[in-house]
Structures are given as C-alpha cells and as structure tokens.
Amino acid sequence: MSYLAFTGSKTYQSRSVLDGAEFTMKKGEILSLIGPSGTGKSTLLKCLAGLEQLDSGRISLDGMDVTDVSARKRGVLLVFQQALLFPHMTVFQNAEYGLKLKKTSRELRRRKVEEMLEKTEMQHASSRYPHQLSGGEQQRAALARSLVMEPKLLLLDEPFASIDPLLRDKLRIWVKGLLKDQNITSIFVTHDMEEASLVGDELAILHDGKILQKGPAREIYMHPANETVARFYGDGLTVSGDFFASRSLELSDQGWEGTVLGETYKYGHVFYRIAVESQIITLSSGSPLNKGQTVFIRRRNEEEAVK
Ligand code: ADP
Ligand code: MG
C-alpha cells in the first residue's frame, strides 16, 4: 500500500480546479509538483493539508483515511511562498510554537529546536525577529518550525520563488539534502522544470485538474505520456498538428524554415534560439550561426512525433 494516496476533485464557484487528480507516494519520497500558474497546485496542497475540503475524493496517509481529519490532527504541514512567521516572535520562539501547543516539555522543546536550527543553519539567528532576516533565512526558519513537528507529510509551496537566483540554486540542493536526511515525505511545488528536477525524486505534472504523468524527470522527458506533457516539459515544435520535442530535431540543409533569433548558453555549450512558424525552439549547431540567418530544421529519422 502507498504511504500517500490522493484522489480528488475541487470546484471554486463552478470553476473546476481539480478534476479527479490522482497520485500516490512512497514514504520518504520527495515529489516535485509542477504545472502552469493558476492550474491548482496550491489548491491541491491546501486540500492535502486540510485547509480546504475536497468536493469528492479520498486522501489516505500512513495507513489512515485522513479525508475528514481536521488540519490540526492530520500531521501535514504547509510552508508557503512567503514564510508567514509570527512577527512578534523570535526565530527560536517561532520554531518552538508548535511543540508548545503539543505541550512538549520545555527541556525537550529546547533540544529539538536547537537541533533543527542547527540543521537549517539558523542557529546564528535564533534570537532575531522575522524582520531582521533575509528572505532565505525566513524560509529556513519556516522550515525549521515545520520540521521540529516531524510531520507525516511536508508541503512546500514555491518556497524559493522570491529568493534571488544564485541563492535559490544553493537552497534547492540544500533543501533536498535536508529532507532526505530527515526522511520527510514531501511535495515541493514549483513551476520551474529545472528546480523540479533538482529537488524531486519524481515529478508530477498537474494540468487541467489532472495529474497527467508522474515519474522520474528523465522518464517524463524521454517518454512524455502525451502531447501536453511533451509541450509543457520540453521545448519543441508543432508542425502540421504534430509535436516534436527539441531532441527529435536537428538543423539540416532542408526541412522547415526557421530564423535564428540569437544565442543562449547552457552547460558550457552554445545553443541557438530559432523561430519557426511563430514558435521558438532551442537547438545546437555544428557550425556557428548568425542572428537573422535562415536555417532549416528536420526531424531525426528515428524519432516519432509525440501523439
Ligand atoms: P496555482 O497554485 O497552480 O497557481 P491555485 O491553486 O492557487 O493555482 O489556483 C487555481 C485556481 O483556483 C485559480 O484560478 C484561482 O484563481 C482559483 N482559486 C484559488 N483559490 C480560490 C478561492 N479561495 N476561491 C475561488 N477561487 C480560487
Ligand atoms: Mg500557487
């Protein structure tokens, strides 16, 4: 039996947001939930946390049906995009708060909080107030506050969205290490594919109220379940109604006509951004290309279109 099994539908004012979305998770798994903005990722997390009720569906967690269990008793914690720390409490007091509610003894609280502040590299800021913290520190304090509670499931809703890109990159690797170290089953919401692949053991793609595919990033990339996943995950091209992922395409001396828009650099290589039929794809080239140059693109022989 799965550690977590979710199936659910949710409508807001006659607008269907979740429409029989279904997935399961193993204990200790980190799942990156991705999908375009407004697609219902936060709604799904709120339903899991018990902050919103499903119209229909079922959630089982750690061998228990928690569909109708209150948010307080579910053992599911949600860390939001903004850290939502109590402003009048220090980092230590914030981290200690949940344990106090659980009537944990003062001594045990101190031990647990100190240990977690060390793990989240926040011990230096233990007696600071939220307004005295950087964005990254606020998120780490929020994580510490959740992790001391040893949740059955931890939900992270775009936690690094408002943090600058360099630091964000470090935090991605760091948070994955921390969650693995603590063996915390977690769902990490992001709309960034790279972030999703870095943090998650697996990715789940939410689209039109359904989980279209769940699996390791590589599997989703190499074997997209359908055209929407292929389009959403990778860059590619639709020609005469057929979609081809970029890896299916190469520059050639004939084929579909495109115009070179410019260069882009990734992983130590030069790629070219090419406009084809009012779409933009990114391809590598054996020889340098110039901006504005006309090129031709064909599909590699062995690759079929994704239907
Ligand atoms: P995401 O997190 O993927 O960006 P959300 O789950 O926040 O998407 O929102 C999904 C859709 O549900 C959006 O269209 C949003 O406007 C709508 N929505 C979210 N919360 C509410 C609410 N409390 N009342 C009405 N509509 C809502
Ligand atoms: Mg959201």
Coordinates of C-alpha atoms and ligand atoms in Angstrom, one line a residue:
M1 CA 0.0 0.0 0.0
S2 CA 1.2 3.5 -0.8
Y3 CA 2.3 5.8 2.0
L4 CA 0.1 8.6 0.5
A5 CA -2.7 8.1 -1.9
F6 CA -4.6 11.1 -3.2
T7 CA -7.6 11.3 -5.5
G8 CA -9.8 14.4 -5.5
S9 CA -11.9 17.0 -7.3
K10 CA -12.4 20.6 -6.2
T11 CA -14.5 23.3 -7.7
Y12 CA -14.4 27.0 -6.9
Q13 CA -17.6 28.9 -7.9
S14 CA -18.5 26.4 -10.6
R15 CA -14.9 26.5 -11.9
S16 CA -13.3 23.1 -11.8
V17 CA -9.8 23.3 -10.4
L18 CA -9.1 19.7 -9.5
D19 CA -10.9 17.1 -11.7
G20 CA -10.1 13.6 -10.4
A21 CA -6.4 14.4 -9.9
E22 CA -4.7 11.2 -8.6
F23 CA -1.3 10.1 -7.5
T24 CA 0.5 8.1 -4.8
M25 CA 3.8 8.5 -3.0
K26 CA 6.2 6.2 -1.1
K27 CA 7.5 7.1 2.4
G28 CA 10.4 9.4 2.3
E29 CA 9.8 10.4 -1.3
I30 CA 10.2 14.0 -2.5
L31 CA 7.7 14.8 -5.2
S32 CA 8.0 17.9 -7.3
L33 CA 4.5 19.1 -8.4
I34 CA 4.6 21.2 -11.5
G35 CA 2.1 22.9 -13.7
P36 CA 1.5 26.4 -15.1
S37 CA 0.3 29.2 -12.8
G38 CA -3.3 29.0 -11.8
T39 CA -3.5 25.3 -12.5
G40 CA -4.4 24.3 -8.9
K41 CA -1.1 23.4 -7.3
S42 CA -1.7 25.4 -4.2
T43 CA -5.3 24.2 -4.1
L44 CA -4.1 20.6 -4.1
L45 CA -1.7 21.3 -1.3
K46 CA -4.4 23.0 0.8
C47 CA -6.7 20.0 0.3
L48 CA -3.8 17.7 1.4
A49 CA -3.2 19.9 4.5
G50 CA -6.9 20.0 5.4
L51 CA -7.1 23.8 4.9
E52 CA -9.6 23.2 2.0
Q53 CA -12.2 20.4 1.7
L54 CA -12.4 18.3 -1.4
D55 CA -15.8 18.2 -3.2
S56 CA -15.1 14.5 -3.7
G57 CA -12.2 12.2 -3.4
R58 CA -10.1 10.5 -0.8
I59 CA -6.8 11.0 0.9
S60 CA -5.0 8.2 2.8
L61 CA -1.8 8.9 4.6
D62 CA 0.4 6.4 6.6
G63 CA -2.3 3.8 6.6
M64 CA -5.2 6.1 7.7
D65 CA -8.0 7.7 5.8
V66 CA -7.5 11.4 6.6
T67 CA -10.0 12.9 4.2
D68 CA -12.2 14.2 7.0
V69 CA -9.5 14.6 9.6
S70 CA -9.0 18.3 10.7
A71 CA -5.9 20.2 9.6
R72 CA -4.6 20.2 13.2
K73 CA -4.7 16.4 13.5
R74 CA -3.6 15.4 10.1
G75 CA 0.2 15.7 10.6
V76 CA 0.5 17.5 7.3
L77 CA 2.3 20.9 7.3
L78 CA 2.4 23.5 4.6
V79 CA 5.2 26.0 4.1
F80 CA 4.1 28.9 1.9
Q81 CA 5.8 31.0 -0.7
Q82 CA 6.1 33.7 1.9
A83 CA 7.4 32.4 5.2
L84 CA 4.4 33.6 7.4
L85 CA 6.5 33.7 10.6
F86 CA 4.9 35.2 13.7
P87 CA 6.4 38.8 13.5
H88 CA 6.4 39.3 17.3
M89 CA 8.3 36.1 18.0
T90 CA 12.0 35.3 17.6
V91 CA 13.2 32.5 15.3
F92 CA 13.5 30.3 18.3
Q93 CA 10.0 31.1 19.6
N94 CA 8.6 30.6 16.1
A95 CA 10.3 27.2 15.9
E96 CA 9.1 26.3 19.3
Y97 CA 5.5 27.3 18.9
G98 CA 4.0 24.0 17.6
L99 CA 5.7 22.0 20.2
K100 CA 4.3 24.3 22.9
L101 CA 0.8 23.6 21.6
K102 CA 1.6 19.9 21.8
K103 CA 2.6 20.5 25.4
T104 CA 6.1 19.2 24.9
S105 CA 8.3 19.9 27.9
R106 CA 10.5 23.0 28.0
E107 CA 13.6 20.9 28.0
L108 CA 12.7 18.7 25.1
R109 CA 11.5 21.7 23.2
R110 CA 14.8 23.4 23.6
R111 CA 16.7 20.3 22.5
K112 CA 14.6 19.8 19.4
V113 CA 14.5 23.4 18.4
E114 CA 18.3 23.8 18.8
E115 CA 18.9 20.7 16.8
M116 CA 16.7 21.9 14.0
L117 CA 18.1 25.4 13.9
E118 CA 21.5 23.8 13.5
K119 CA 20.2 21.6 10.7
T120 CA 18.7 24.5 8.9
E121 CA 21.8 26.6 9.6
M122 CA 19.8 29.2 11.6
Q123 CA 21.4 28.9 15.0
H124 CA 23.1 32.3 14.5
A125 CA 19.7 34.0 14.1
S126 CA 17.9 32.2 16.9
S127 CA 17.1 35.4 18.8
R128 CA 16.3 37.5 15.8
Y129 CA 12.8 38.6 14.8
P130 CA 11.5 37.9 11.3
H131 CA 12.0 41.4 10.0
Q132 CA 15.7 41.0 10.8
L133 CA 16.1 38.1 8.5
S134 CA 16.8 37.8 4.7
G135 CA 14.3 36.0 2.5
G136 CA 16.4 32.9 2.5
E137 CA 16.7 32.9 6.3
Q138 CA 12.9 33.4 6.7
Q139 CA 12.3 30.4 4.6
R140 CA 14.8 28.4 6.6
A141 CA 13.2 29.5 9.8
A142 CA 9.8 28.4 8.4
L143 CA 11.3 25.1 7.5
A144 CA 12.8 24.6 11.0
R145 CA 9.4 25.4 12.5
S146 CA 7.7 22.7 10.4
L147 CA 10.4 20.1 10.7
V148 CA 10.5 20.1 14.5
M149 CA 7.0 18.9 14.4
E150 CA 8.1 15.8 12.5
P151 CA 5.2 16.0 10.0
K152 CA 4.0 12.9 8.2
L153 CA 3.9 15.0 5.1
L154 CA 5.6 18.3 4.4
L155 CA 4.2 20.6 1.7
L156 CA 6.4 23.3 0.2
D157 CA 4.6 25.8 -2.0
E158 CA 7.1 27.5 -4.2
P159 CA 9.3 28.3 -1.1
F160 CA 12.1 29.9 -3.1
A161 CA 10.1 31.9 -5.6
S162 CA 11.0 35.3 -4.1
I163 CA 14.7 34.5 -3.5
D164 CA 17.4 35.7 -5.8
P165 CA 18.5 33.1 -8.4
L166 CA 22.0 32.4 -7.1
L167 CA 20.9 31.7 -3.6
R168 CA 17.9 29.8 -4.9
D169 CA 20.1 27.4 -6.7
K170 CA 22.0 26.6 -3.4
L171 CA 18.8 26.3 -1.5
R172 CA 17.4 23.7 -3.9
I173 CA 20.3 21.4 -3.3
W174 CA 20.3 22.2 0.4
V175 CA 16.6 21.5 1.0
K176 CA 16.8 18.2 -0.9
G177 CA 19.7 17.1 1.4
L178 CA 17.8 18.2 4.5
L179 CA 14.6 16.4 3.6
K180 CA 16.4 13.2 2.7
D181 CA 18.4 13.4 5.9
Q182 CA 15.2 13.7 7.9
N183 CA 13.4 11.2 5.7
I184 CA 10.5 13.5 5.4
T185 CA 7.9 12.7 2.7
S186 CA 7.4 16.0 0.9
I187 CA 5.7 17.7 -2.0
F188 CA 7.6 20.6 -3.5
V189 CA 5.6 22.9 -5.7
T190 CA 7.3 24.8 -8.4
H191 CA 6.6 25.9 -12.0
D192 CA 10.3 25.7 -12.9
M193 CA 11.3 22.5 -14.6
E194 CA 14.9 22.7 -13.6
E195 CA 14.1 23.3 -10.0
A196 CA 11.6 20.4 -10.1
S197 CA 14.2 18.0 -11.5
L198 CA 16.8 19.1 -9.0
V199 CA 14.7 18.8 -5.9
G200 CA 12.3 15.9 -6.6
D201 CA 12.9 12.2 -6.8
E202 CA 9.9 12.3 -9.1
L203 CA 7.9 14.9 -10.9
A204 CA 4.1 15.1 -11.2
I205 CA 2.6 17.2 -13.9
L206 CA -0.7 18.9 -13.0
H207 CA -2.7 20.1 -15.9
D208 CA -6.4 20.7 -16.4
G209 CA -7.2 19.4 -13.0
K210 CA -5.4 16.1 -13.5
I211 CA -2.0 14.6 -12.9
L212 CA -1.0 13.8 -16.4
Q213 CA 2.1 11.9 -15.5
K214 CA 4.2 11.1 -12.5
G215 CA 7.7 9.7 -12.7
P216 CA 11.4 10.5 -12.6
A217 CA 12.3 13.6 -14.6
R218 CA 14.3 11.6 -17.1
E219 CA 11.3 9.4 -17.9
I220 CA 9.0 12.3 -18.3
Y221 CA 11.4 14.0 -20.6
M222 CA 12.3 10.9 -22.7
H223 CA 8.8 9.3 -22.6
P224 CA 6.2 12.0 -22.2
A225 CA 2.7 10.4 -21.6
N226 CA 1.1 12.7 -24.1
E227 CA 1.5 15.8 -26.1
T228 CA 0.6 18.2 -23.3
V229 CA 3.4 16.8 -21.1
A230 CA 5.8 16.9 -24.0
R231 CA 4.9 20.5 -24.8
F232 CA 4.9 21.5 -21.2
Y233 CA 8.1 19.8 -20.2
G234 CA 10.4 20.3 -23.0
D235 CA 10.9 22.8 -25.7
G236 CA 9.8 21.6 -29.1
L237 CA 7.8 22.4 -32.2
T238 CA 4.3 21.8 -33.5
V239 CA 4.3 21.3 -37.3
S240 CA 1.0 20.4 -39.1
G241 CA -0.5 19.4 -35.8
D242 CA 2.3 17.1 -34.7
F243 CA 4.5 17.9 -31.8
F244 CA 8.3 17.2 -31.9
A245 CA 10.5 17.6 -28.8
S246 CA 13.7 19.5 -29.5
R247 CA 15.7 16.3 -29.1
S248 CA 13.8 15.0 -32.1
L249 CA 15.0 17.8 -34.3
E250 CA 18.2 18.8 -36.0
L251 CA 19.5 21.5 -38.3
S252 CA 19.7 20.4 -41.9
D253 CA 20.0 21.8 -45.4
Q254 CA 16.3 21.3 -46.0
G255 CA 13.1 21.0 -44.0
W256 CA 11.0 23.5 -42.0
E257 CA 12.3 27.0 -42.4
G258 CA 13.4 29.0 -39.4
T259 CA 15.1 32.2 -38.5
V260 CA 18.0 32.5 -36.0
L261 CA 17.0 34.9 -33.2
G262 CA 20.2 34.7 -31.2
E263 CA 22.4 32.6 -29.0
T264 CA 22.0 31.2 -25.5
Y265 CA 24.5 29.4 -23.3
K266 CA 24.0 26.5 -21.1
Y267 CA 26.2 23.8 -19.5
G268 CA 29.2 25.2 -21.4
H269 CA 27.6 25.0 -24.8
V270 CA 26.2 27.4 -27.3
F271 CA 22.6 27.0 -28.4
Y272 CA 20.6 28.9 -30.9
R273 CA 17.1 30.2 -30.4
I274 CA 15.2 29.7 -33.7
A275 CA 11.8 31.0 -34.7
V276 CA 9.7 28.5 -36.7
E277 CA 6.0 29.1 -37.5
S278 CA 5.7 31.6 -34.7
Q279 CA 7.3 29.2 -32.1
I280 CA 10.7 29.4 -30.6
I281 CA 12.9 26.3 -30.1
T282 CA 16.5 25.9 -28.9
L283 CA 18.9 23.8 -30.9
S284 CA 22.7 23.2 -31.1
S285 CA 24.5 23.6 -34.3
G286 CA 27.7 22.1 -35.8
S287 CA 28.8 25.4 -37.2
P288 CA 28.3 29.0 -35.9
L289 CA 25.0 30.7 -36.9
N290 CA 24.3 34.4 -37.3
K291 CA 21.4 36.3 -36.0
G292 CA 18.8 36.7 -38.7
Q293 CA 20.1 33.8 -40.7
T294 CA 17.6 31.4 -42.3
V295 CA 18.1 27.8 -41.4
F296 CA 16.2 24.5 -42.0
I297 CA 15.1 22.0 -39.4
R298 CA 14.2 18.4 -39.9
R299 CA 13.3 15.6 -37.6
R300 CA 15.8 12.9 -36.8
N301 CA 14.9 9.7 -38.6
E302 CA 14.3 7.5 -35.6
E303 CA 12.2 9.9 -33.6
E304 CA 8.4 9.8 -33.9
A305 CA 6.1 12.6 -33.1
V306 CA 4.5 12.5 -29.7
K307 CA 0.8 11.9 -30.0
Ligands
ADP1 P1 -1.6 27.6 -8.6 O1 -1.1 27.4 -7.2 O2 -1.3 26.4 -9.5 O3 -1.1 28.8 -9.3 P2 -4.2 27.9 -7.3 O4 -4.4 26.5 -6.7 O5 -3.7 29.0 -6.5 O6 -3.2 27.7 -8.6 O7 -5.5 28.3 -8.1 C1 -6.2 27.6 -9.0 C2 -7.4 28.3 -9.5 O8 -8.4 28.4 -8.4 C3 -7.1 29.7 -9.9 O9 -7.9 30.0 -11.0 C4 -7.6 30.5 -8.7 O10 -8.0 31.8 -9.1 C5 -8.7 29.7 -8.1 N1 -8.8 29.8 -6.7 C6 -7.9 29.5 -5.8 N2 -8.3 29.7 -4.5 C7 -9.6 30.2 -4.6 C8 -10.6 30.6 -3.7 N3 -10.4 30.5 -2.4 N4 -11.8 31.0 -4.2 C9 -12.0 31.0 -5.5 N5 -11.1 30.7 -6.5 C10 -9.9 30.2 -6.0
MG2 MG 0.2 28.5 -6.1

